[in-house]
Amino acid sequence: MDTLALTLSAVFVALLFAIPLGVWAGLSDRVNRIITPLLDFMQTMPTFVYLAPLALFFLIGGASATIATVIYAAPPAIRITAHAIRTVPETTVEAADSLGATRRQSLLKVLLPMSKRTVVMGVNQTIMAALAMVTIAALIDAPGLGKTVVQALQSLDVGTAFNAGLSIVVMAIVLDRVTTAASAREEEARRSKNRFLAWRRPLLGAGAVLTAVLVFMSHTYVWAAEFPGEGGVGSSVASAADTTTTWVQDNLAGVTNLVRDLITNGLLNPFQSLLTDSPWWLVGAVLIALGVVLGGRRAGLTTAVCVGLLVATGVWSDSMTTLASTVVATVLVMLLGIGFGVWMGRSRLVDRILRPTLDAAQVMPPFVYLVPFLALFGATRFTAIVAAIVYAAPVAMKIIADGVRNVPAATVEAATSAGCNTWQIITKVQLPMARGALTLATNQGLIYVLSMVVVGGLVGAGALGYDVVAGFSQGQLFGKGLAAGLAIVLLGVMFDRITQAAARRTSA
């Protein structure tokens, strides 16, 4: 209940300004250009970096944890809401304008209703991000399940950590289903003549009054509010998690080591050597050239500024090491995102089956699933990459699935009637028309991967993640930790500008 209170408080505050800002950014290109760097900063700045100043100003406790969670959870809602407003067909808006609709009427009667499903997904992502932040916020004495997880991991108690993480997952699934179903039921109530659905709001109001009465009575009759006991399910789950981890470690070591060595030696090491062993000015020139070619002069200028600041931070080599791991993880995230996202977008049954698993993977605190990954792969960079993929892939899958599902059915039917097979419909119709969703998924995947850099530094990834952790745990390295945090932000801003500008040029 402490975790639920912290999460709902943070989500409520975040949505108060996130959705209006998202709508504003969706309506105005200028606002979108101004706000995007701030969103990059909020999402890519490692949580360890801003936990320290927040605790300094607001003291250790729930207030600092709530503010930190708001900072981390608001950007997905802003980005996805802006994307939803921008993807409403222009012909629909023009038709409303031609009928004499004012700007306010177009917003309330056309843009928001047509983008409701995607906006609800943004709310869901905010809830998921808030829950994922709970464990890290426990480091500044946030109440709730995060404390249990951190204490269990300090003693490498996989079972207890998994049990507490599972509680967070169940909470996330419930909140996700409630928000999604509420939107669908509201639309159904407007169209249906069913009396129950028509009386939906009065029934909800009556339920709220009844709940308030019961809460008041529970304070009067304390015995009615007493928790019945801990039960035996939690200990069974913890024991099963310990047993499974031990069995996998003993029996699948050959397979896990093969996968780790294949990706590390075949993909990561060559790419990292290319970036770190080449002259810094040559790598910088290539990055700037890529920015100009893919995104134009403005993206190239932004890339040049970011490269110059990266050099000025003094952590160029560590930045290139982190860049190599980030690019490899993002490529793997997008491969998974496109594969499963298209599958989910084309089949609602698959979506209903996979979405709870994606919710579980996204909200499971990183510290929780790092423990079994450490047991499987050891303290290596590959462990950090796997953790980043598990954390970022669900976001990409959901966004791509939503983009594929929003492709007009009439367009797909026209392609089918023209003799296109399934592969042609996907590659020639659905994916090209969902280009905006693909770009958003790439941005979000990249940013989520970067947000895992610090956690990766704890499990052998080294580079910028380790610099941040060492800087904020050892006073004499504070400056280097701050520089490493700034370098992570610069990497995020640079690639966000390149991908955004490349998408605009492609669509043009």
Short mmCIF file of C-alpha atoms in Angstrom, two decimals:
data_model
loop_
_atom_site.label_atom_id
_atom_site.label_comp_id
_atom_site.label_asym_id
_atom_site.label_seq_id
_atom_site.Cartn_x
_atom_site.Cartn_y
_atom_site.Cartn_z
CA MET A 1 0.00 0.00 0.00
CA ASP A 2 2.94 2.35 0.63
CA THR A 3 4.19 1.61 -2.89
CA LEU A 4 0.71 2.16 -4.36
CA ALA A 5 0.34 5.49 -2.54
CA LEU A 6 3.75 6.70 -3.73
CA THR A 7 3.05 5.59 -7.31
CA LEU A 8 -0.43 7.10 -7.59
CA SER A 9 0.71 10.37 -6.04
CA ALA A 10 3.59 10.66 -8.50
CA VAL A 11 1.45 9.65 -11.51
CA PHE A 12 -1.29 12.12 -10.55
CA VAL A 13 1.18 15.01 -10.30
CA ALA A 14 2.96 13.94 -13.50
CA LEU A 15 -0.25 13.73 -15.56
CA LEU A 16 -1.44 17.13 -14.33
CA PHE A 17 1.19 18.78 -16.50
CA ALA A 18 2.26 15.94 -18.83
CA ILE A 19 -0.96 15.58 -20.84
CA PRO A 20 -1.52 19.35 -21.36
CA LEU A 21 2.14 19.75 -22.37
CA GLY A 22 1.84 16.75 -24.71
CA VAL A 23 -1.24 18.26 -26.37
CA TRP A 24 0.53 21.62 -26.70
CA ALA A 25 3.61 19.96 -28.21
CA GLY A 26 1.40 18.00 -30.61
CA LEU A 27 -0.28 21.20 -31.82
CA SER A 28 2.83 23.40 -32.03
CA ASP A 29 6.08 22.52 -33.79
CA ARG A 30 7.88 25.29 -31.92
CA VAL A 31 6.79 23.98 -28.50
CA ASN A 32 7.77 20.48 -29.58
CA ARG A 33 11.28 21.67 -30.51
CA ILE A 34 11.66 23.52 -27.21
CA ILE A 35 10.34 20.78 -24.97
CA THR A 36 12.09 17.79 -26.55
CA PRO A 37 15.58 18.62 -25.14
CA LEU A 38 14.05 18.95 -21.67
CA LEU A 39 12.39 15.54 -22.05
CA ASP A 40 15.68 14.04 -23.18
CA PHE A 41 17.37 15.49 -20.13
CA MET A 42 14.68 14.21 -17.76
CA GLN A 43 14.74 10.69 -19.20
CA THR A 44 18.44 10.18 -19.83
CA MET A 45 19.90 11.79 -16.72
CA PRO A 46 20.75 8.81 -14.50
CA THR A 47 18.51 8.61 -11.47
CA PHE A 48 21.52 8.49 -9.17
CA VAL A 49 22.50 11.95 -10.40
CA TYR A 50 19.33 13.79 -9.42
CA LEU A 51 18.53 11.72 -6.34
CA ALA A 52 21.41 13.44 -4.53
CA PRO A 53 20.30 17.10 -5.06
CA LEU A 54 16.64 16.21 -4.44
CA ALA A 55 17.56 14.61 -1.12
CA LEU A 56 19.65 17.70 -0.33
CA PHE A 57 16.76 20.14 -0.90
CA PHE A 58 13.77 18.06 0.23
CA LEU A 59 15.53 15.72 2.67
CA ILE A 60 15.48 11.93 2.56
CA GLY A 61 11.99 10.42 2.49
CA GLY A 62 8.74 10.20 0.59
CA ALA A 63 8.72 13.78 -0.75
CA SER A 64 12.08 13.44 -2.52
CA ALA A 65 11.10 9.99 -3.82
CA THR A 66 7.82 11.35 -5.22
CA ILE A 67 9.55 14.24 -6.99
CA ALA A 68 12.18 11.90 -8.45
CA THR A 69 9.45 9.56 -9.67
CA VAL A 70 7.54 12.46 -11.26
CA ILE A 71 10.67 13.59 -13.14
CA TYR A 72 11.26 10.09 -14.43
CA ALA A 73 7.64 9.15 -15.21
CA ALA A 74 6.30 12.30 -16.91
CA PRO A 75 8.29 12.31 -20.22
CA PRO A 76 6.67 9.15 -21.72
CA ALA A 77 3.18 10.66 -21.28
CA ILE A 78 4.29 13.96 -22.86
CA ARG A 79 5.97 12.29 -25.84
CA ILE A 80 3.23 9.77 -26.54
CA THR A 81 0.44 12.35 -26.16
CA ALA A 82 2.22 14.67 -28.61
CA HIS A 83 2.67 11.74 -30.99
CA ALA A 84 -1.04 10.87 -30.68
CA ILE A 85 -2.15 14.41 -31.54
CA ARG A 86 0.21 14.57 -34.52
CA THR A 87 -0.98 11.27 -35.98
CA VAL A 88 -4.64 12.33 -36.27
CA PRO A 89 -5.32 12.53 -40.06
CA GLU A 90 -5.12 16.08 -41.38
CA THR A 91 -8.17 15.49 -43.57
CA THR A 92 -10.28 14.90 -40.46
CA VAL A 93 -9.13 18.16 -38.87
CA GLU A 94 -9.68 20.03 -42.15
CA ALA A 95 -13.20 18.61 -42.38
CA ALA A 96 -13.97 19.89 -38.87
CA ASP A 97 -12.55 23.32 -39.75
CA SER A 98 -14.64 23.47 -42.92
CA LEU A 99 -17.76 22.86 -40.85
CA GLY A 100 -16.97 25.91 -38.74
CA ALA A 101 -15.43 24.24 -35.69
CA THR A 102 -13.33 26.50 -33.50
CA ARG A 103 -9.84 25.48 -32.40
CA ARG A 104 -11.20 24.49 -28.98
CA GLN A 105 -13.95 22.39 -30.57
CA SER A 106 -11.47 20.69 -32.90
CA LEU A 107 -9.31 19.81 -29.94
CA LEU A 108 -12.10 18.53 -27.67
CA LYS A 109 -14.33 16.92 -30.31
CA VAL A 110 -11.83 15.65 -32.88
CA LEU A 111 -8.17 15.48 -31.82
CA LEU A 112 -8.52 14.16 -28.28
CA PRO A 113 -11.27 11.58 -28.99
CA MET A 114 -9.39 10.20 -32.00
CA SER A 115 -6.11 9.98 -30.08
CA LYS A 116 -7.60 8.66 -26.82
CA ARG A 117 -6.27 5.11 -27.23
CA THR A 118 -2.70 6.30 -27.72
CA VAL A 119 -2.99 8.85 -24.89
CA VAL A 120 -4.16 6.06 -22.58
CA MET A 121 -1.05 4.13 -23.59
CA GLY A 122 0.98 7.16 -22.51
CA VAL A 123 -0.77 7.09 -19.13
CA ASN A 124 0.06 3.40 -18.87
CA GLN A 125 3.70 4.07 -19.67
CA THR A 126 3.79 6.74 -16.96
CA ILE A 127 2.43 4.23 -14.46
CA MET A 128 4.98 1.64 -15.54
CA ALA A 129 7.87 4.13 -15.32
CA ALA A 130 6.71 5.24 -11.87
CA LEU A 131 6.60 1.67 -10.60
CA ALA A 132 10.01 0.92 -12.10
CA MET A 133 11.38 3.90 -10.18
CA VAL A 134 10.12 2.63 -6.84
CA THR A 135 13.13 0.42 -6.15
CA ILE A 136 15.72 3.08 -6.98
CA ALA A 137 13.82 5.65 -4.91
CA ALA A 138 14.21 3.29 -1.94
CA LEU A 139 17.86 4.41 -1.88
CA ILE A 140 16.62 7.75 -0.49
CA ASP A 141 14.32 6.03 2.00
CA ALA A 142 11.18 5.80 -0.15
CA PRO A 143 8.55 3.71 1.63
CA GLY A 144 7.20 0.47 0.22
CA LEU A 145 8.41 -2.62 -1.57
CA GLY A 146 11.63 -0.98 -2.78
CA LYS A 147 13.17 -1.28 0.68
CA THR A 148 12.46 -5.01 0.70
CA VAL A 149 14.07 -5.43 -2.71
CA VAL A 150 17.20 -3.46 -1.84
CA GLN A 151 17.68 -5.27 1.47
CA ALA A 152 17.23 -8.65 -0.22
CA LEU A 153 19.73 -7.83 -2.95
CA GLN A 154 22.31 -6.70 -0.44
CA SER A 155 22.34 -10.29 0.78
CA LEU A 156 21.79 -11.77 -2.74
CA ASP A 157 18.46 -13.24 -1.60
CA VAL A 158 16.96 -13.89 -5.06
CA GLY A 159 13.73 -15.36 -3.72
CA THR A 160 12.78 -12.45 -1.47
CA ALA A 161 13.74 -9.90 -4.12
CA PHE A 162 11.70 -11.74 -6.74
CA ASN A 163 8.69 -12.01 -4.44
CA ALA A 164 8.68 -8.26 -3.75
CA GLY A 165 9.24 -7.56 -7.45
CA LEU A 166 6.33 -9.83 -8.31
CA SER A 167 4.10 -7.75 -6.05
CA ILE A 168 5.09 -4.65 -8.03
CA VAL A 169 4.35 -6.49 -11.28
CA VAL A 170 0.88 -7.57 -10.13
CA MET A 171 0.14 -4.00 -9.08
CA ALA A 172 1.27 -2.74 -12.49
CA ILE A 173 -0.91 -5.21 -14.37
CA VAL A 174 -3.96 -4.25 -12.31
CA LEU A 175 -3.40 -0.53 -12.89
CA ASP A 176 -2.74 -1.09 -16.60
CA ARG A 177 -5.91 -3.14 -17.06
CA VAL A 178 -8.02 -0.65 -15.13
CA THR A 179 -6.90 2.35 -17.18
CA THR A 180 -7.18 0.53 -20.51
CA ALA A 181 -10.56 -1.02 -19.72
CA ALA A 182 -11.94 2.29 -18.41
CA SER A 183 -11.28 3.94 -21.77
CA ALA A 184 -12.83 1.07 -23.73
CA ARG A 185 -15.89 0.90 -21.45
CA GLU A 186 -16.52 4.63 -21.79
CA GLU A 187 -16.59 4.35 -25.57
CA GLU A 188 -18.83 1.28 -25.32
CA ALA A 189 -21.22 3.09 -22.96
CA ARG A 190 -21.66 5.95 -25.41
CA ARG A 191 -22.59 3.61 -28.25
CA SER A 192 -24.59 1.00 -26.34
CA LYS A 193 -28.22 1.15 -25.19
CA ASN A 194 -27.50 -1.20 -22.29
CA ARG A 195 -28.97 0.32 -19.12
CA PHE A 196 -26.06 -0.83 -16.96
CA LEU A 197 -23.56 0.89 -19.21
CA ALA A 198 -25.71 4.00 -19.42
CA TRP A 199 -25.75 4.21 -15.60
CA ARG A 200 -22.00 3.66 -15.43
CA ARG A 201 -21.08 7.04 -13.93
CA PRO A 202 -23.82 7.09 -11.25
CA LEU A 203 -22.81 3.56 -10.24
CA LEU A 204 -19.16 4.64 -9.99
CA GLY A 205 -20.20 7.58 -7.83
CA ALA A 206 -22.25 5.32 -5.57
CA GLY A 207 -19.29 2.95 -5.28
CA ALA A 208 -17.03 5.84 -4.28
CA VAL A 209 -19.47 6.93 -1.55
CA LEU A 210 -19.75 3.36 -0.25
CA THR A 211 -15.95 3.07 -0.19
CA ALA A 212 -15.66 6.30 1.81
CA VAL A 213 -18.22 5.01 4.33
CA LEU A 214 -16.35 1.71 4.72
CA VAL A 215 -13.03 3.53 5.21
CA PHE A 216 -14.61 5.68 7.92
CA MET A 217 -16.08 2.61 9.65
CA SER A 218 -12.72 0.83 9.53
CA HIS A 219 -11.28 3.67 11.61
CA THR A 220 -14.10 3.23 14.11
CA TYR A 221 -14.02 -0.57 14.19
CA VAL A 222 -10.29 -1.24 14.02
CA TRP A 223 -10.70 -5.02 13.95
CA ALA A 224 -12.27 -4.73 10.48
CA ALA A 225 -9.12 -3.08 9.10
CA GLU A 226 -6.56 -5.46 10.57
CA PHE A 227 -4.50 -7.36 8.00
CA PRO A 228 -5.26 -11.11 8.27
CA GLY A 229 -1.62 -12.26 8.05
CA GLU A 230 1.29 -12.82 5.71
CA GLY A 231 0.13 -16.18 4.33
CA GLY A 232 2.32 -18.82 2.72
CA VAL A 233 2.21 -17.82 -0.94
CA GLY A 234 5.10 -15.37 -0.64
CA SER A 235 7.48 -17.91 0.89
CA SER A 236 6.52 -20.46 -1.77
CA VAL A 237 7.24 -17.96 -4.57
CA ALA A 238 10.59 -17.04 -3.02
CA SER A 239 11.58 -20.69 -2.65
CA ALA A 240 10.57 -21.47 -6.24
CA ALA A 241 12.59 -18.51 -7.55
CA ASP A 242 15.69 -19.67 -5.65
CA THR A 243 15.29 -23.22 -6.93
CA THR A 244 14.76 -22.14 -10.55
CA THR A 245 17.78 -19.84 -10.52
CA THR A 246 20.00 -22.58 -9.14
CA TRP A 247 18.75 -25.15 -11.68
CA VAL A 248 19.25 -22.83 -14.66
CA GLN A 249 22.73 -21.92 -13.46
CA ASP A 250 23.70 -25.58 -13.10
CA ASN A 251 22.12 -26.94 -16.29
CA LEU A 252 22.10 -24.15 -18.88
CA ALA A 253 25.53 -22.64 -18.36
CA GLY A 254 26.74 -23.93 -21.74
CA VAL A 255 23.90 -22.30 -23.67
CA THR A 256 24.07 -18.99 -21.80
CA ASN A 257 27.84 -18.77 -22.18
CA LEU A 258 27.53 -19.47 -25.92
CA VAL A 259 24.98 -16.68 -26.41
CA ARG A 260 27.05 -14.29 -24.30
CA ASP A 261 30.30 -14.99 -26.16
CA LEU A 262 28.61 -14.86 -29.57
CA ILE A 263 27.16 -11.39 -29.10
CA THR A 264 30.11 -10.03 -27.11
CA ASN A 265 32.90 -11.28 -29.40
CA GLY A 266 31.01 -11.12 -32.69
CA LEU A 267 29.24 -7.78 -32.35
CA LEU A 268 30.07 -5.74 -29.25
CA ASN A 269 33.86 -6.02 -29.03
CA PRO A 270 34.60 -5.15 -32.70
CA PHE A 271 32.26 -2.17 -32.60
CA GLN A 272 33.68 -0.94 -29.29
CA SER A 273 37.25 -1.30 -30.55
CA LEU A 274 36.36 0.69 -33.64
CA LEU A 275 35.03 3.58 -31.53
CA THR A 276 37.65 3.61 -28.77
CA ASP A 277 40.77 2.87 -30.84
CA SER A 278 40.05 5.40 -33.60
CA PRO A 279 41.18 9.03 -33.16
CA TRP A 280 38.59 11.04 -31.26
CA TRP A 281 38.44 13.72 -33.95
CA LEU A 282 37.74 11.09 -36.63
CA VAL A 283 34.91 9.50 -34.63
CA GLY A 284 33.50 12.95 -33.91
CA ALA A 285 33.66 13.90 -37.59
CA VAL A 286 31.86 10.68 -38.57
CA LEU A 287 29.11 11.33 -36.01
CA ILE A 288 28.64 14.89 -37.27
CA ALA A 289 28.57 13.66 -40.87
CA LEU A 290 25.92 11.08 -39.97
CA GLY A 291 23.90 13.82 -38.33
CA VAL A 292 24.07 15.98 -41.46
CA VAL A 293 23.34 13.13 -43.89
CA LEU A 294 20.47 11.62 -41.89
CA GLY A 295 18.96 14.69 -40.28
CA GLY A 296 20.17 17.77 -42.13
CA ARG A 297 22.21 20.79 -41.09
CA ARG A 298 20.34 21.45 -37.86
CA ALA A 299 20.83 17.86 -36.65
CA GLY A 300 24.47 18.09 -37.71
CA LEU A 301 24.92 21.30 -35.69
CA THR A 302 23.35 19.67 -32.62
CA THR A 303 25.64 16.66 -33.06
CA ALA A 304 28.68 18.94 -33.32
CA VAL A 305 27.76 20.72 -30.09
CA CYS A 306 27.20 17.40 -28.29
CA VAL A 307 30.51 15.98 -29.57
CA GLY A 308 32.35 19.12 -28.43
CA LEU A 309 30.79 18.88 -24.97
CA LEU A 310 31.60 15.16 -24.78
CA VAL A 311 35.25 15.99 -25.45
CA ALA A 312 35.11 18.74 -22.82
CA THR A 313 33.79 16.36 -20.14
CA GLY A 314 37.06 14.39 -20.24
CA VAL A 315 35.30 11.00 -20.40
CA TRP A 316 35.50 10.47 -24.18
CA SER A 317 36.78 6.88 -24.02
CA ASP A 318 34.13 5.82 -21.50
CA SER A 319 31.50 7.60 -23.61
CA MET A 320 32.48 5.59 -26.67
CA THR A 321 32.38 2.35 -24.67
CA THR A 322 28.89 3.21 -23.45
CA LEU A 323 27.89 4.26 -26.96
CA ALA A 324 28.89 0.87 -28.35
CA SER A 325 26.85 -1.02 -25.76
CA THR A 326 23.89 1.35 -26.21
CA VAL A 327 23.80 0.99 -30.00
CA VAL A 328 24.04 -2.80 -29.84
CA ALA A 329 21.27 -2.97 -27.21
CA THR A 330 19.05 -0.55 -29.16
CA VAL A 331 19.45 -2.55 -32.40
CA LEU A 332 18.42 -5.73 -30.58
CA VAL A 333 15.53 -3.88 -28.92
CA MET A 334 14.21 -2.68 -32.29
CA LEU A 335 14.52 -6.13 -33.85
CA LEU A 336 12.42 -7.54 -31.03
CA GLY A 337 10.10 -4.53 -31.09
CA ILE A 338 9.33 -4.77 -34.80
CA GLY A 339 8.89 -8.55 -34.72
CA PHE A 340 6.59 -8.76 -31.73
CA GLY A 341 5.03 -5.30 -32.24
CA VAL A 342 3.79 -6.18 -35.73
CA TRP A 343 2.50 -9.52 -34.43
CA MET A 344 0.61 -7.79 -31.61
CA GLY A 345 -0.69 -5.04 -33.90
CA ARG A 346 -2.13 -7.56 -36.35
CA SER A 347 -3.66 -9.89 -33.75
CA ARG A 348 -5.63 -8.75 -30.72
CA LEU A 349 -5.43 -12.28 -29.28
CA VAL A 350 -1.62 -12.13 -29.35
CA ASP A 351 -1.78 -8.64 -27.85
CA ARG A 352 -3.94 -9.87 -24.95
CA ILE A 353 -1.57 -12.78 -24.34
CA LEU A 354 1.72 -10.89 -24.58
CA ARG A 355 0.83 -7.58 -22.94
CA PRO A 356 0.79 -8.87 -19.34
CA THR A 357 4.25 -10.36 -19.92
CA LEU A 358 5.49 -7.05 -21.34
CA ASP A 359 4.05 -5.20 -18.37
CA ALA A 360 5.83 -7.61 -16.03
CA ALA A 361 9.17 -7.20 -17.84
CA GLN A 362 8.85 -3.42 -17.91
CA VAL A 363 7.92 -2.80 -14.30
CA MET A 364 10.07 -5.49 -12.70
CA PRO A 365 12.65 -3.39 -10.84
CA PRO A 366 16.02 -3.62 -12.64
CA PHE A 367 17.77 -4.75 -9.47
CA VAL A 368 15.43 -7.75 -9.28
CA TYR A 369 16.15 -9.31 -12.64
CA LEU A 370 19.81 -8.36 -12.51
CA VAL A 371 20.35 -11.04 -9.86
CA PRO A 372 19.36 -14.05 -12.02
CA PHE A 373 21.16 -12.51 -15.01
CA LEU A 374 24.28 -12.22 -12.89
CA ALA A 375 23.91 -15.89 -12.00
CA LEU A 376 23.54 -16.81 -15.68
CA PHE A 377 26.09 -14.55 -17.37
CA GLY A 378 28.38 -13.25 -14.63
CA ALA A 379 29.42 -9.63 -14.09
CA THR A 380 30.00 -8.69 -17.73
CA ARG A 381 28.88 -6.06 -20.22
CA PHE A 382 26.55 -8.63 -21.75
CA THR A 383 24.61 -8.82 -18.48
CA ALA A 384 24.06 -5.06 -18.67
CA ILE A 385 22.94 -5.33 -22.30
CA VAL A 386 20.44 -8.09 -21.48
CA ALA A 387 19.06 -5.99 -18.60
CA ALA A 388 18.70 -2.97 -20.90
CA ILE A 389 16.93 -5.05 -23.56
CA VAL A 390 14.49 -6.55 -21.05
CA TYR A 391 13.74 -3.06 -19.77
CA ALA A 392 13.46 -1.23 -23.12
CA ALA A 393 11.95 -3.82 -25.49
CA PRO A 394 8.42 -3.78 -23.98
CA VAL A 395 8.12 -0.03 -24.61
CA ALA A 396 9.14 -0.43 -28.27
CA MET A 397 6.80 -3.39 -28.76
CA LYS A 398 3.79 -1.54 -27.35
CA ILE A 399 4.38 1.63 -29.39
CA ILE A 400 4.94 -0.30 -32.64
CA ALA A 401 1.86 -2.47 -31.99
CA ASP A 402 -0.21 0.67 -31.47
CA GLY A 403 1.15 2.21 -34.69
CA VAL A 404 0.42 -0.90 -36.76
CA ARG A 405 -3.07 -1.19 -35.27
CA ASN A 406 -3.83 2.45 -36.18
CA VAL A 407 -3.18 1.88 -39.89
CA PRO A 408 -6.63 2.29 -41.52
CA ALA A 409 -8.35 -1.04 -42.13
CA ALA A 410 -9.54 0.22 -45.52
CA THR A 411 -5.92 0.62 -46.65
CA VAL A 412 -5.04 -2.91 -45.59
CA GLU A 413 -8.16 -4.27 -47.30
CA ALA A 414 -7.26 -2.40 -50.49
CA ALA A 415 -3.78 -3.94 -50.47
CA THR A 416 -5.27 -7.39 -49.86
CA SER A 417 -7.73 -7.00 -52.74
CA ALA A 418 -4.81 -5.96 -54.95
CA GLY A 419 -3.21 -9.37 -54.37
CA CYS A 420 -0.62 -8.50 -51.73
CA ASN A 421 0.44 -11.31 -49.43
CA THR A 422 0.96 -10.92 -45.68
CA TRP A 423 4.68 -10.06 -45.97
CA GLN A 424 3.98 -7.39 -48.60
CA ILE A 425 1.18 -5.87 -46.51
CA ILE A 426 3.50 -5.62 -43.50
CA THR A 427 6.57 -4.26 -45.32
CA LYS A 428 4.85 -2.13 -47.99
CA VAL A 429 1.78 -0.83 -46.15
CA GLN A 430 1.70 -1.18 -42.37
CA LEU A 431 5.31 -0.45 -41.43
CA PRO A 432 5.68 2.52 -43.85
CA MET A 433 2.41 4.02 -42.60
CA ALA A 434 3.53 3.45 -39.00
CA ARG A 435 6.84 5.27 -39.58
CA GLY A 436 6.05 7.78 -36.84
CA ALA A 437 5.50 4.98 -34.34
CA LEU A 438 8.77 3.33 -35.41
CA THR A 439 10.66 6.58 -34.83
CA LEU A 440 9.03 7.07 -31.44
CA ALA A 441 9.81 3.45 -30.52
CA THR A 442 13.47 3.96 -31.53
CA ASN A 443 13.71 7.12 -29.43
CA GLN A 444 12.05 5.57 -26.42
CA GLY A 445 14.07 2.36 -26.76
CA LEU A 446 17.32 4.33 -26.94
CA ILE A 447 16.40 6.50 -23.96
CA TYR A 448 15.30 3.53 -21.86
CA VAL A 449 18.56 1.76 -22.71
CA LEU A 450 20.53 4.85 -21.66
CA SER A 451 18.54 5.05 -18.44
CA MET A 452 19.88 1.57 -17.60
CA VAL A 453 23.51 2.61 -18.06
CA VAL A 454 24.03 3.31 -14.36
CA VAL A 455 22.46 0.01 -13.31
CA GLY A 456 24.67 -1.68 -15.88
CA GLY A 457 27.67 -0.09 -14.23
CA LEU A 458 26.85 -2.09 -11.12
CA VAL A 459 27.07 -5.43 -12.95
CA GLY A 460 30.27 -5.14 -14.94
CA ALA A 461 29.38 -2.76 -17.77
CA GLY A 462 31.92 -0.20 -16.58
CA ALA A 463 32.33 3.02 -18.57
CA LEU A 464 29.92 5.89 -17.80
CA GLY A 465 27.67 3.82 -15.54
CA TYR A 466 30.52 2.90 -13.25
CA ASP A 467 31.78 6.51 -13.30
CA VAL A 468 28.40 7.76 -12.08
CA VAL A 469 28.10 5.15 -9.32
CA ALA A 470 31.70 5.69 -8.16
CA GLY A 471 31.31 9.46 -8.28
CA PHE A 472 28.28 9.51 -6.01
CA SER A 473 29.61 6.91 -3.60
CA GLN A 474 33.08 8.46 -3.23
CA GLY A 475 33.29 12.17 -2.52
CA GLN A 476 36.63 12.66 -4.27
CA LEU A 477 35.14 11.36 -7.56
CA PHE A 478 31.98 13.49 -7.45
CA GLY A 479 33.13 15.70 -10.35
CA LYS A 480 33.79 12.73 -12.60
CA GLY A 481 30.43 11.22 -11.71
CA LEU A 482 28.67 14.47 -12.63
CA ALA A 483 30.62 14.65 -15.92
CA ALA A 484 29.64 11.06 -16.70
CA GLY A 485 25.98 11.86 -16.03
CA LEU A 486 26.22 14.85 -18.39
CA ALA A 487 27.85 12.62 -21.04
CA ILE A 488 24.91 10.19 -20.87
CA VAL A 489 22.49 13.08 -21.42
CA LEU A 490 24.55 14.36 -24.38
CA LEU A 491 24.48 10.92 -26.03
CA GLY A 492 20.72 10.79 -25.64
CA VAL A 493 20.16 14.29 -27.01
CA MET A 494 22.47 13.69 -29.98
CA PHE A 495 20.80 10.51 -31.17
CA ASP A 496 17.31 11.78 -30.46
CA ARG A 497 17.91 14.75 -32.77
CA ILE A 498 19.36 12.57 -35.51
CA THR A 499 16.50 10.04 -35.45
CA GLN A 500 13.78 12.71 -35.24
CA ALA A 501 15.22 14.73 -38.11
CA ALA A 502 15.79 11.59 -40.19
CA ALA A 503 12.12 10.63 -39.74
CA ARG A 504 10.93 14.08 -40.82
CA ARG A 505 13.13 14.03 -43.91
CA THR A 506 11.98 10.53 -44.84
CA SER A 507 8.29 11.41 -44.51
CA ALA A 508 8.84 14.59 -46.51
#
